[in-house]
XYZ file of C-alpha atoms in Angstrom:
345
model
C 0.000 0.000 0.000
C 1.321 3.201 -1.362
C 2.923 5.719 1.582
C 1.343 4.089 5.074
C 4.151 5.800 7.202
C 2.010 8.338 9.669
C 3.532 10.949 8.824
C 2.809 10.983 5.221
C -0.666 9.551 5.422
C -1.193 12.299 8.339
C -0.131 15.307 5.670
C -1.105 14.082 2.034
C -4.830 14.824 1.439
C -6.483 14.248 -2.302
C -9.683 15.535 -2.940
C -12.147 14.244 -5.799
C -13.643 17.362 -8.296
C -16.944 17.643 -9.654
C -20.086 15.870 -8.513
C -17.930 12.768 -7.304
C -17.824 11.432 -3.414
C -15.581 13.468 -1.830
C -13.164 11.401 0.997
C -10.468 14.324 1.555
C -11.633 15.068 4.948
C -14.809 12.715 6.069
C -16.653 9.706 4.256
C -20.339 10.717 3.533
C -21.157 12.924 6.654
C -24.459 12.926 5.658
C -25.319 8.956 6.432
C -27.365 8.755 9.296
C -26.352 5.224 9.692
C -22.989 6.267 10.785
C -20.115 4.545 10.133
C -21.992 1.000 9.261
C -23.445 2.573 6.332
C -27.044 2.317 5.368
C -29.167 -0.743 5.846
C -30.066 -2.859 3.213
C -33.844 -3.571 2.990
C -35.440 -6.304 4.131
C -36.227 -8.144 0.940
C -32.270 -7.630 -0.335
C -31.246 -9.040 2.620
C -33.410 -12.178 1.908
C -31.995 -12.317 -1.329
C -28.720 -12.413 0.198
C -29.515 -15.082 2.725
C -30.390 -17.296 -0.299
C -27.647 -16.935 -2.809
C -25.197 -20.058 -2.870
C -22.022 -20.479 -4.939
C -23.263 -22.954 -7.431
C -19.777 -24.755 -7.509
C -17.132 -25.263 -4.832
C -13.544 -25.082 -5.652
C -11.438 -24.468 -2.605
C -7.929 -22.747 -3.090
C -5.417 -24.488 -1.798
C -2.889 -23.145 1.226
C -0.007 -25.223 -0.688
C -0.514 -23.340 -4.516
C -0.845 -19.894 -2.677
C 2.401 -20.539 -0.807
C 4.157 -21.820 -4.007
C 3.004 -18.292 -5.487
C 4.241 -16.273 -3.062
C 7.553 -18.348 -2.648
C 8.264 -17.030 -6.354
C 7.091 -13.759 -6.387
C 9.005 -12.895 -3.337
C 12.070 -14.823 -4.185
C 15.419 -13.022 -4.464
C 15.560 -13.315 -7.845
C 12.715 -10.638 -8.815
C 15.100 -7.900 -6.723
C 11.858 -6.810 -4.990
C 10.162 -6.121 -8.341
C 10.652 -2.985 -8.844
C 9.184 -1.046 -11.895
C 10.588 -1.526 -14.858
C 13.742 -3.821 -13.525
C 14.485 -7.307 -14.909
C 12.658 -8.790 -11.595
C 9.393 -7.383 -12.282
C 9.785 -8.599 -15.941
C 9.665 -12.194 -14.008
C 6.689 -11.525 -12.202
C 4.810 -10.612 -15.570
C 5.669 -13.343 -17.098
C 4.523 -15.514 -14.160
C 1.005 -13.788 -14.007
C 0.353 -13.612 -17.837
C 1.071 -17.265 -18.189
C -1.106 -17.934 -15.212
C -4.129 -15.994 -17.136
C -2.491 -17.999 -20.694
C -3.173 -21.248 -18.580
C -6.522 -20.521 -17.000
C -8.379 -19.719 -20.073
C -8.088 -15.597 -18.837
C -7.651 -13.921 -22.510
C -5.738 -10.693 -22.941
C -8.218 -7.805 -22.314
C -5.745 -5.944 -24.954
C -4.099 -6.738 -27.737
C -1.517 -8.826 -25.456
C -1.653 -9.093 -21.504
C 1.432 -6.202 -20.883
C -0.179 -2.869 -21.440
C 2.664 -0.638 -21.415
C 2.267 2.425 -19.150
C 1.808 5.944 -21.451
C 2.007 7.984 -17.962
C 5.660 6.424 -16.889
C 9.053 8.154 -17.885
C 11.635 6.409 -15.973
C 11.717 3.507 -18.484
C 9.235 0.618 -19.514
C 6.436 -0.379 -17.579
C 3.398 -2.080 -18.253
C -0.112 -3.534 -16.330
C -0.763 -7.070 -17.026
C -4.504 -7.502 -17.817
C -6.607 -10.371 -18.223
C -10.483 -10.479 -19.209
C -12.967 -13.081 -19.055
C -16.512 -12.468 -21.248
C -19.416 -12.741 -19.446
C -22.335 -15.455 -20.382
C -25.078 -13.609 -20.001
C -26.116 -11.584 -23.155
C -27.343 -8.807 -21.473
C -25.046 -8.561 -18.229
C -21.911 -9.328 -20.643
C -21.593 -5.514 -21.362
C -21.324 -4.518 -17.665
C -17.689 -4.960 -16.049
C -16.361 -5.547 -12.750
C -12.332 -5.368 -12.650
C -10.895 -6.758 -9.763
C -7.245 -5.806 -8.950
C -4.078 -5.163 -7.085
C -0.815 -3.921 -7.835
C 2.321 -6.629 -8.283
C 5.335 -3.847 -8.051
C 7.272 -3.256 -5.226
C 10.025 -1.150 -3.926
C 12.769 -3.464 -5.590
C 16.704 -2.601 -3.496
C 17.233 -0.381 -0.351
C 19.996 0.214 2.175
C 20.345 -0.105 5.739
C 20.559 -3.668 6.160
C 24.626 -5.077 5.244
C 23.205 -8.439 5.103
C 19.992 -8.178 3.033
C 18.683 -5.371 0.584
C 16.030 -6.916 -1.124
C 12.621 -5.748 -0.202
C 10.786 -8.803 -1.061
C 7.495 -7.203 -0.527
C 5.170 -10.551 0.295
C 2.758 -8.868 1.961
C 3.174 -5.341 0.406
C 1.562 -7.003 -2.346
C 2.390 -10.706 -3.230
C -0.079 -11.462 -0.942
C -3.017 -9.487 -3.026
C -1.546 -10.066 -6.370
C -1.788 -14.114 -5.129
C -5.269 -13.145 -4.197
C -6.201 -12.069 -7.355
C -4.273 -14.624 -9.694
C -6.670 -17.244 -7.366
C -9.961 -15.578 -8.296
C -8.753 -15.691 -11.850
C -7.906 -19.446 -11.631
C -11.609 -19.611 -10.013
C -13.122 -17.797 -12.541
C -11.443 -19.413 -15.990
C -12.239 -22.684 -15.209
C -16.233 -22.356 -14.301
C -16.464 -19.491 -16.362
C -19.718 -18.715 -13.986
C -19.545 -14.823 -14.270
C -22.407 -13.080 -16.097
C -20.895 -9.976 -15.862
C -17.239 -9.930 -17.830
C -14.659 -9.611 -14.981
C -11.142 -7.773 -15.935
C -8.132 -8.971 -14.063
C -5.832 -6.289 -13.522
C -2.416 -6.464 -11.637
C -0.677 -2.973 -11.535
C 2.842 -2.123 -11.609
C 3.728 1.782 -10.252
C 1.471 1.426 -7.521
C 4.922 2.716 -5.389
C 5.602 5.385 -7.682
C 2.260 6.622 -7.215
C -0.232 4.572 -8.494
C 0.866 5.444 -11.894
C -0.372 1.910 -13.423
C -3.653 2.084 -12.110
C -4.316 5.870 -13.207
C -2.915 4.854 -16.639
C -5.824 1.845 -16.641
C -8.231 3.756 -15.427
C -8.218 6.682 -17.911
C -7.153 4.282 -20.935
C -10.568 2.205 -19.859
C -12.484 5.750 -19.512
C -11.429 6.510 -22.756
C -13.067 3.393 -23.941
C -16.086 4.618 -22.699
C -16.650 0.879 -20.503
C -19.590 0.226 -18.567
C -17.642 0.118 -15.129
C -20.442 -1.596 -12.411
C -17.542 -1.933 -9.444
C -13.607 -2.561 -8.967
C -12.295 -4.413 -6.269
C -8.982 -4.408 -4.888
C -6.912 -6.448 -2.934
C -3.914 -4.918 -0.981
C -2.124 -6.611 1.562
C -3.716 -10.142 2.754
C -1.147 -11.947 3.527
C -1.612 -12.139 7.586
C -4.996 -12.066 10.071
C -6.148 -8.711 11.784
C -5.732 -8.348 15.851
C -8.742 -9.009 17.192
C -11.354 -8.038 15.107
C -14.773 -10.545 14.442
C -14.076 -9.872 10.841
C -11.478 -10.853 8.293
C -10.960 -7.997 5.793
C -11.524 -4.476 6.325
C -12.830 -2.221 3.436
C -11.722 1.175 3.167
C -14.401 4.124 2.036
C -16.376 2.013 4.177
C -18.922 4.005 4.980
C -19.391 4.721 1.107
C -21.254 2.460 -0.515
C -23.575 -0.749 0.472
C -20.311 -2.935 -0.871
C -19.556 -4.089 2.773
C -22.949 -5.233 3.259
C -23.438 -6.545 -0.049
C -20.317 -8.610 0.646
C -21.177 -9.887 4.341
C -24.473 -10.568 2.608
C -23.295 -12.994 -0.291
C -20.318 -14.190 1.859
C -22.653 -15.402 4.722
C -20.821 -14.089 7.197
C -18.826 -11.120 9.426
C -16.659 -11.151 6.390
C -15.636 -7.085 6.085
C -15.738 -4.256 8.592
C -14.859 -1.385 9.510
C -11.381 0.054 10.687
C -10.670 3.383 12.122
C -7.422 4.064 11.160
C -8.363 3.340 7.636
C -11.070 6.451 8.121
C -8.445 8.169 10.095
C -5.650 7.551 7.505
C -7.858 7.649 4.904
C -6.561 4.898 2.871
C -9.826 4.836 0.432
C -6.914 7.394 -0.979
C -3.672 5.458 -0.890
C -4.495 2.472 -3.367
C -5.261 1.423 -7.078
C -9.102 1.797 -6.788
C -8.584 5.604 -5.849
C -8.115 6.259 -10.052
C -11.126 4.032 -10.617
C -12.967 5.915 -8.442
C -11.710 9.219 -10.101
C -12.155 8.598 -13.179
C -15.894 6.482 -13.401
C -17.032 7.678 -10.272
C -18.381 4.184 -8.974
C -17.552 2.239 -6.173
C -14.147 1.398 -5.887
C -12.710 0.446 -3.173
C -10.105 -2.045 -1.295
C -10.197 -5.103 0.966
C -7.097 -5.132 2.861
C -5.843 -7.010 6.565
C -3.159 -4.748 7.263
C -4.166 -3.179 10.575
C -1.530 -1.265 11.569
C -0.673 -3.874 14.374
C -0.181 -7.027 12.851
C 2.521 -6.642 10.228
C 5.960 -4.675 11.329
C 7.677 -5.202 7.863
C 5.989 -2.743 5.833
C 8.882 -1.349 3.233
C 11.454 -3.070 5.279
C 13.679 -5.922 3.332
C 11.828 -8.232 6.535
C 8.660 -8.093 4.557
C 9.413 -11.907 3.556
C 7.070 -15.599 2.275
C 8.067 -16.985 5.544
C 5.903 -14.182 7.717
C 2.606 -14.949 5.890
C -0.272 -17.093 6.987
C -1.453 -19.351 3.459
C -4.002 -21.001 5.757
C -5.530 -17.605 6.600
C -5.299 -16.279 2.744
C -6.577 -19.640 1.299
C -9.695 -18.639 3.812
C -10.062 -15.261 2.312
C -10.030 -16.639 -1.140
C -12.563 -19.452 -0.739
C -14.690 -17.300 1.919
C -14.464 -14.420 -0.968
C -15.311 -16.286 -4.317
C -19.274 -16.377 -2.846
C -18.764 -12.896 -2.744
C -17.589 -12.101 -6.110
C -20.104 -14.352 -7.431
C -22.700 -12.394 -6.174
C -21.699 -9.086 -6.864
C -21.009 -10.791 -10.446
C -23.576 -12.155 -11.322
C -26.968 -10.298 -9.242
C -29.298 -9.315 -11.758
C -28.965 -5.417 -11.213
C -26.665 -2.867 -10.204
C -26.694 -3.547 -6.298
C -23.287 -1.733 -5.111
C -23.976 1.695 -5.429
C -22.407 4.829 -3.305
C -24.801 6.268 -0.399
């Protein structure tokens, strides 16, 4: 996640033009509901209740690990943008999507970054069509971003920043969902798989996406993001938090078709306002629909951020093999529900 040190989060403050949500001081101070947003009525919540994932394919603890274990190995130098390690990575995750019947969204999976000076760079997006003729036209992306910080001093015995939580651990995530997804091919909706380099030089790769896909003129329903997952919360009766919480009915919506205390709400994501600080921030700029991120990094639980300790070794695959399989009901809902059901308050 792009600049979490207090004192950065505590000074940088974006604000959102036009007729858009605004998050640069408080999330939708209007919402009488407070911070658990509004209430979903009673016949949604029915709906909910009765939605089951028409197929069961649990991830597996020991694939997720064998993910990580590469993308974090010493020989992607901490894959930073546009070095020879991140070059790995992209090949890794393109011939994931090659092997999971995930087609190039563009004319090849590496969309090369137009907004990036300091050499080549490039997004590598997937797409899967939906099934259903009429929902087909609608897309959800769900993404995270597979750069990190690459080599840094201070430590004479190791200067690799592997970066497994910071975000292995979402870009694993996501590379799941698309295994998930390309071999049921369940989704009504078409789903774009995007995994975004420049996220640590400013989310560069997502705001190129996001204005390339504007430009397009796509009919943008949600994106989801996924930004360090890689170890459990402190104790919270939730798994995932979800920043702009307050912002749209996507936490409920997801508790809903999850069947459970799957997302909540975290104060220092309000406080730090972190609905600013990753990929779906451009999303939201740009299409003005909810966009948000699922994250477990809760300022207590994971001392590595940015530091070359942010290793494989320190992650929990039982606990992200949980979120995967707990979260696949959830993106099938969202998916696949007839109408446009996450929507900003």
């Amino acid at each position: 996640m792009k600049y979490i040190s207090i004192v950065l989060l505590s000074t940088l403050a974006l604000g959102c033009g036009g007729a858009k949500v605004d998050q640069s001081t408080v999330l939708n101070p209007t919402n009488p509901k407070g911070v658990k947003g509004s209430v979903l009525p009673a016949s949604k919540n029915a709906q909910l209740e009765s939605v089951k994932s028409k197929v069961s394919a649990k991830a597996l603890s020991v694939d997720i690990e064998a993910t990580m274990i590469f993308l974090t190995s010493d020989e992607l130098q901490g894959r930073d943008t546009g070095s020879e390690g991140i070059e790995k990575a992209a090949d890794y995750i393109q011939n994931i999507f090659k092997n999971n019947n995930v087609l190039p969204y563009f004319a090849s999976y590496r969309d090369t970054l137009e907004n990036y000076s300091d050499g080549i760079a490039y997004n590598v997006v997937g797409f899967l069509p939906g099934t259903d003729e009429k929902l087909k036209n609608e897309f959800v992306l769900i993404g995270a971003h597979y750069d990190h910080i690459g080599l840094i001093s201070g430590d004479s015995n190791d200067k690799i920043a592997n970066g497994a939580n910071d975000n292995a651990s979402g870009t694993t995530t996501v590379l799941e969902f698309a295994k998930y997804f390309g071999k049921y091919k369940n989704n009504k909706r078409s789903i774009i798989f995007a995994l975004f380099t420049a996220e640590e030089k400013g989310l560069v790769g997502s705001k190129h996406l996001a204005k390339k896909l504007k430009a397009e003129n796509i009919d943008l329903y949600t994106m989801l993001n996924f930004e360090m997952v890689g170890v459990p919360m402190v104790g919270k009766d939730h798994s995932l938090y979800l920043t702009g919480y307050e912002l749209s009915s996507l936490a409920e919506l997801s508790n809903g078709y999850a069947n459970k205390n799957l997302v909540g709400f975290l104060p220092k994501a309000k406080e730090f306002n972190l609905f600013r600080r990753s990929d779906n921030a451009p999303f939201h700029d740009e299409f003005n629909v909810p966009s948000q991120t699922y994250s477990s990094f809760d300022f207590t639980n994971f001392g590595e951020y940015h530091k070359v300790g942010d290793e494989a070794s320190l992650m929990d695959y039982e606990f992200m093999a949980t979120i995967v399989n707990e979260s696949v009901p959830m993106l099938e809902g969202i998916i696949n529900a007839q109408v446009k059901e996450v929507k900003y308050n």
